[in-house]
Amino acid sequence: MAKLSPSSRVIHALDVDSLEKGLEIVEKVSPYVDGIKVSYTLLYQHGISSFEAICENTSLPVIADLKLADIPAIVKRLSEKVLEAGVDGVIVHGFCGRDVVEACIEEAEKRGAMVFVVAELSNPGAVEYMKGMGERIARMALEAGAYGVIAPATRPDSIARIRRVVGEEMVIISPGVGVQGAEVGDAILAGADYEVVGRLIYQAPDPAEAAKKIAEAIRKKASS
Amino acid sequence: MAKLSPSSRVIHALDVDSLEKGLEIVEKVSPYVDGIKVSYTLLYQHGISSFEAICENTSLPVIADLKLADIPAIVKRLSEKVLEAGVDGVIVHGFCGRDVVEACIEEAEKRGAMVFVVAELSNPGAVEYMKGMGERIARMALEAGAYGVIAPATRPDSIARIRRVVGEEMVIISPGVGVQGAEVGDAILAGADYEVVGRLIYQAPDPAEAAKKIAEAIRKKASS
């Protein structure tokens, strides 16, 4: 199982529907990103075999962003399925409780795969019911043995607070860059390890060039 | 679009992996249940075309239990996809905020489909971070124009409190019956409109007979 290793500090969110297009983009951007995040868009269209195809066509770690948010028995079953497809990491929601996170970790550990726990979503509504929960969830994820947490690039203060909770023991990945409003590099400055970038890359006329530029912008900002 | 109409008060959670088996069970249980809930198990294996196949093979309302829990742009896109497949209802998590629920409702309204908002999950861990949130989420779902909410059969007191919030304007459906611990009929007694039953039916040697008996048990309990 491939683990994340920081170089460009960019994870590409491959939220495309077409597997053909997905494979094309993966081939182009792989030299410039540290990981590929696959999601429901591919799964809806092609089922789990699309994740298999992506995994077979890149040496980068592939993270299945299913944002699992169900009871433990279902999360265990779905985690097993997706890990069987060969992905290196799975994303589970923390708000569902420790039993759900543990069900996911149990399956991942059998295969040495990574589990990322969503501590806080990046949309404005995410703080309506979950205000202040991010740190509590991050602490639980740490104790449960997760590999990383997900914190919103749209709220750098949340990233900084979550970093204080998890120390250097956990990886923080941050979506919300670009179309959602966060500037490239801001999440890294606030303490994240990787920025998750989707539309800025897969909607660009030249995805490889876009990924390269984003990685450069992050490098510049991080060293300034 | 078919809407739920109470007769047996049972919705079958068709959490099987095989579409062939799924279609077989749907044919057998359709006379004894009020709706079919399809989920990720089918989607992982076969993609969205499996939902199309189920919809084409039953006149009952089909609810896609994707427990959507992402940012509005993604939830909008996934809702659109799954509604295009012909399902009559979609399930979205409420904890993600009103913007996420509204994104789902916006897509559903275009097709006259139902949106169900998860107010509270049925697992023990669900109250770790979300204690007391169920009623707030139910109120938001009502204001946003959702068709129904989901409340846990494993916590009848939560169902009763949520019923007080939503009055008779919304449908309450309750998973957690059977293997998860709630007794058949208890959620209905507490104020739910439908009980969601999965394994007790699809794992039974005779799923039709199992569905029939559950419906009878509910009828008996509700009239006692």
mmCIF file of N, CA and C in Angstrom, chain B residues 126-182:
data_model
loop_
_atom_site.group_PDB
_atom_site.id
_atom_site.type_symbol
_atom_site.label_atom_id
_atom_site.label_comp_id
_atom_site.label_asym_id
_atom_site.label_seq_id
_atom_site.Cartn_x
_atom_site.Cartn_y
_atom_site.Cartn_z
ATOM 1 N N ALA B 126 -23.535 7.705 17.436
ATOM 2 C CA ALA B 126 -24.192 8.846 16.787
ATOM 3 C C ALA B 126 -24.481 9.996 17.749
ATOM 4 N N VAL B 127 -24.559 9.687 19.039
ATOM 5 C CA VAL B 127 -24.859 10.772 19.978
ATOM 6 C C VAL B 127 -23.594 11.384 20.598
ATOM 7 N N GLU B 128 -22.417 10.868 20.194
ATOM 8 C CA GLU B 128 -21.155 11.374 20.745
ATOM 9 C C GLU B 128 -20.990 12.870 20.454
ATOM 10 N N TYR B 129 -21.194 13.234 19.209
ATOM 11 C CA TYR B 129 -21.021 14.641 18.817
ATOM 12 C C TYR B 129 -22.347 15.322 18.493
ATOM 13 N N MET B 130 -23.389 14.508 18.298
ATOM 14 C CA MET B 130 -24.637 15.045 17.768
ATOM 15 C C MET B 130 -25.767 15.039 18.789
ATOM 16 N N LYS B 131 -25.436 14.851 20.053
ATOM 17 C CA LYS B 131 -26.478 14.782 21.072
ATOM 18 C C LYS B 131 -27.343 16.039 21.048
ATOM 19 N N GLY B 132 -28.629 15.837 20.970
ATOM 20 C CA GLY B 132 -29.558 16.964 20.989
ATOM 21 C C GLY B 132 -29.667 17.699 19.669
ATOM 22 N N MET B 133 -28.903 17.270 18.660
ATOM 23 C CA MET B 133 -28.926 17.962 17.370
ATOM 24 C C MET B 133 -30.115 17.519 16.518
ATOM 25 N N GLY B 134 -30.628 16.323 16.784
ATOM 26 C CA GLY B 134 -31.684 15.744 15.952
ATOM 27 C C GLY B 134 -32.872 16.673 15.761
ATOM 28 N N GLU B 135 -33.295 17.312 16.851
ATOM 29 C CA GLU B 135 -34.461 18.191 16.752
ATOM 30 C C GLU B 135 -34.139 19.454 15.951
ATOM 31 N N ARG B 136 -32.946 19.981 16.157
ATOM 32 C CA ARG B 136 -32.544 21.182 15.393
ATOM 33 C C ARG B 136 -32.495 20.862 13.908
ATOM 34 N N ILE B 137 -31.927 19.703 13.580
ATOM 35 C CA ILE B 137 -31.823 19.311 12.174
ATOM 36 C C ILE B 137 -33.223 19.070 11.591
ATOM 37 N N ALA B 138 -34.091 18.436 12.365
ATOM 38 C CA ALA B 138 -35.454 18.174 11.881
ATOM 39 C C ALA B 138 -36.179 19.488 11.584
ATOM 40 N N ARG B 139 -35.982 20.475 12.437
ATOM 41 C CA ARG B 139 -36.627 21.779 12.239
ATOM 42 C C ARG B 139 -36.117 22.429 10.954
ATOM 43 N N MET B 140 -34.817 22.348 10.747
ATOM 44 C CA MET B 140 -34.227 22.907 9.525
ATOM 45 C C MET B 140 -34.772 22.184 8.291
ATOM 46 N N ALA B 141 -34.864 20.858 8.378
ATOM 47 C CA ALA B 141 -35.358 20.058 7.247
ATOM 48 C C ALA B 141 -36.790 20.456 6.897
ATOM 49 N N LEU B 142 -37.588 20.684 7.926
ATOM 50 C CA LEU B 142 -38.982 21.118 7.740
ATOM 51 C C LEU B 142 -39.027 22.469 7.043
ATOM 52 N N GLU B 143 -38.240 23.410 7.542
ATOM 53 C CA GLU B 143 -38.209 24.761 6.953
ATOM 54 C C GLU B 143 -37.683 24.744 5.521
ATOM 55 N N ALA B 144 -36.733 23.847 5.260
ATOM 56 C CA ALA B 144 -36.122 23.792 3.926
ATOM 57 C C ALA B 144 -37.032 23.112 2.907
ATOM 58 N N GLY B 145 -38.076 22.445 3.393
ATOM 59 C CA GLY B 145 -39.023 21.817 2.475
ATOM 60 C C GLY B 145 -38.734 20.361 2.156
ATOM 61 N N ALA B 146 -38.033 19.674 3.058
ATOM 62 C CA ALA B 146 -37.786 18.239 2.851
ATOM 63 C C ALA B 146 -39.091 17.464 3.016
ATOM 64 N N TYR B 147 -39.125 16.273 2.445
ATOM 65 C CA TYR B 147 -40.321 15.426 2.520
ATOM 66 C C TYR B 147 -40.367 14.664 3.840
ATOM 67 N N GLY B 148 -39.198 14.283 4.322
ATOM 68 C CA GLY B 148 -39.177 13.483 5.539
ATOM 69 C C GLY B 148 -37.853 13.565 6.266
ATOM 70 N N VAL B 149 -37.833 12.994 7.451
ATOM 71 C CA VAL B 149 -36.585 12.898 8.206
ATOM 72 C C VAL B 149 -36.359 11.450 8.629
ATOM 73 N N ILE B 150 -35.118 11.178 8.984
ATOM 74 C CA ILE B 150 -34.754 9.836 9.421
ATOM 75 C C ILE B 150 -34.335 9.900 10.873
ATOM 76 N N ALA B 151 -34.996 9.092 11.680
ATOM 77 C CA ALA B 151 -34.716 9.067 13.116
ATOM 78 C C ALA B 151 -34.582 7.614 13.546
ATOM 79 N N PRO B 152 -33.728 7.355 14.540
ATOM 80 C CA PRO B 152 -33.354 5.975 14.861
ATOM 81 C C PRO B 152 -34.386 5.190 15.661
ATOM 82 N N ALA B 153 -34.741 4.010 15.138
ATOM 83 C CA ALA B 153 -35.630 3.104 15.866
ATOM 84 C C ALA B 153 -34.990 2.658 17.179
ATOM 85 N N THR B 154 -33.648 2.746 17.216
ATOM 86 C CA THR B 154 -32.927 2.353 18.434
ATOM 87 C C THR B 154 -33.095 3.368 19.574
ATOM 88 N N ARG B 155 -33.620 4.556 19.259
ATOM 89 C CA ARG B 155 -33.856 5.565 20.303
ATOM 90 C C ARG B 155 -35.260 6.158 20.133
ATOM 91 N N PRO B 156 -36.283 5.417 20.636
ATOM 92 C CA PRO B 156 -37.671 5.870 20.474
ATOM 93 C C PRO B 156 -37.908 7.273 21.033
ATOM 94 N N ASP B 157 -37.166 7.643 22.081
ATOM 95 C CA ASP B 157 -37.341 8.978 22.660
ATOM 96 C C ASP B 157 -36.937 10.055 21.655
ATOM 97 N N SER B 158 -35.919 9.769 20.831
ATOM 98 C CA SER B 158 -35.531 10.725 19.790
ATOM 99 C C SER B 158 -36.655 10.860 18.755
ATOM 100 N N ILE B 159 -37.249 9.737 18.384
ATOM 101 C CA ILE B 159 -38.366 9.776 17.418
ATOM 102 C C ILE B 159 -39.492 10.648 17.966
ATOM 103 N N ALA B 160 -39.838 10.432 19.218
ATOM 104 C CA ALA B 160 -40.948 11.181 19.823
ATOM 105 C C ALA B 160 -40.646 12.681 19.843
ATOM 106 N N ARG B 161 -39.396 13.030 20.189
ATOM 107 C CA ARG B 161 -39.030 14.461 20.230
ATOM 108 C C ARG B 161 -39.046 15.071 18.829
ATOM 109 N N ILE B 162 -38.563 14.292 17.859
ATOM 110 C CA ILE B 162 -38.532 14.800 16.482
ATOM 111 C C ILE B 162 -39.959 14.935 15.936
ATOM 112 N N ARG B 163 -40.839 14.010 16.303
ATOM 113 C CA ARG B 163 -42.248 14.120 15.870
ATOM 114 C C ARG B 163 -42.867 15.422 16.392
ATOM 115 N N ARG B 164 -42.540 15.777 17.623
ATOM 116 C CA ARG B 164 -43.094 17.021 18.168
ATOM 117 C C ARG B 164 -42.615 18.222 17.351
ATOM 118 N N VAL B 165 -41.397 18.146 16.855
ATOM 119 C CA VAL B 165 -40.846 19.253 16.061
ATOM 120 C C VAL B 165 -41.506 19.341 14.683
ATOM 121 N N VAL B 166 -41.661 18.210 14.019
ATOM 122 C CA VAL B 166 -42.125 18.250 12.623
ATOM 123 C C VAL B 166 -43.636 18.126 12.490
ATOM 124 N N GLY B 167 -44.321 17.830 13.586
ATOM 125 C CA GLY B 167 -45.774 17.699 13.549
ATOM 126 C C GLY B 167 -46.196 16.631 12.548
ATOM 127 N N GLU B 168 -47.316 16.889 11.862
ATOM 128 C CA GLU B 168 -47.782 15.906 10.882
ATOM 129 C C GLU B 168 -47.337 16.274 9.473
ATOM 130 N N GLU B 169 -46.518 17.324 9.372
ATOM 131 C CA GLU B 169 -46.130 17.810 8.047
ATOM 132 C C GLU B 169 -45.061 16.970 7.374
ATOM 133 N N MET B 170 -44.356 16.179 8.163
ATOM 134 C CA MET B 170 -43.272 15.397 7.579
ATOM 135 C C MET B 170 -43.392 13.931 7.929
ATOM 136 N N VAL B 171 -42.853 13.131 7.030
ATOM 137 C CA VAL B 171 -42.790 11.697 7.229
ATOM 138 C C VAL B 171 -41.527 11.374 8.042
ATOM 139 N N ILE B 172 -41.650 10.483 9.003
ATOM 140 C CA ILE B 172 -40.462 10.016 9.734
ATOM 141 C C ILE B 172 -40.233 8.545 9.390
ATOM 142 N N ILE B 173 -39.039 8.231 8.913
ATOM 143 C CA ILE B 173 -38.711 6.823 8.684
ATOM 144 C C ILE B 173 -37.583 6.413 9.628
ATOM 145 N N SER B 174 -37.670 5.175 10.106
ATOM 146 C CA SER B 174 -36.776 4.749 11.190
ATOM 147 C C SER B 174 -36.043 3.449 10.900
ATOM 148 N N PRO B 175 -34.729 3.547 10.703
ATOM 149 C CA PRO B 175 -33.919 2.330 10.609
ATOM 150 C C PRO B 175 -33.447 1.918 12.001
ATOM 151 N N GLY B 176 -32.919 0.713 12.068
ATOM 152 C CA GLY B 176 -32.376 0.254 13.353
ATOM 153 C C GLY B 176 -33.160 -0.914 13.920
ATOM 154 N N VAL B 177 -34.143 -1.380 13.144
ATOM 155 C CA VAL B 177 -34.999 -2.480 13.595
ATOM 156 C C VAL B 177 -34.300 -3.817 13.345
ATOM 157 N N GLY B 178 -34.433 -4.716 14.279
ATOM 158 C CA GLY B 178 -33.896 -6.071 14.079
ATOM 159 C C GLY B 178 -32.491 -6.218 14.613
ATOM 160 N N VAL B 179 -31.554 -6.506 13.708
ATOM 161 C CA VAL B 179 -30.184 -6.810 14.121
ATOM 162 C C VAL B 179 -29.584 -5.696 14.987
ATOM 163 N N GLN B 180 -29.955 -4.445 14.688
ATOM 164 C CA GLN B 180 -29.403 -3.322 15.454
ATOM 165 C C GLN B 180 -30.001 -3.177 16.845
ATOM 166 N N GLY B 181 -31.094 -3.867 17.110
ATOM 167 C CA GLY B 181 -31.575 -3.886 18.489
ATOM 168 C C GLY B 181 -33.000 -3.436 18.731
ATOM 169 N N ALA B 182 -33.562 -2.597 17.854
ATOM 170 C CA ALA B 182 -34.931 -2.142 18.100
ATOM 171 C C ALA B 182 -35.913 -3.258 17.762
#
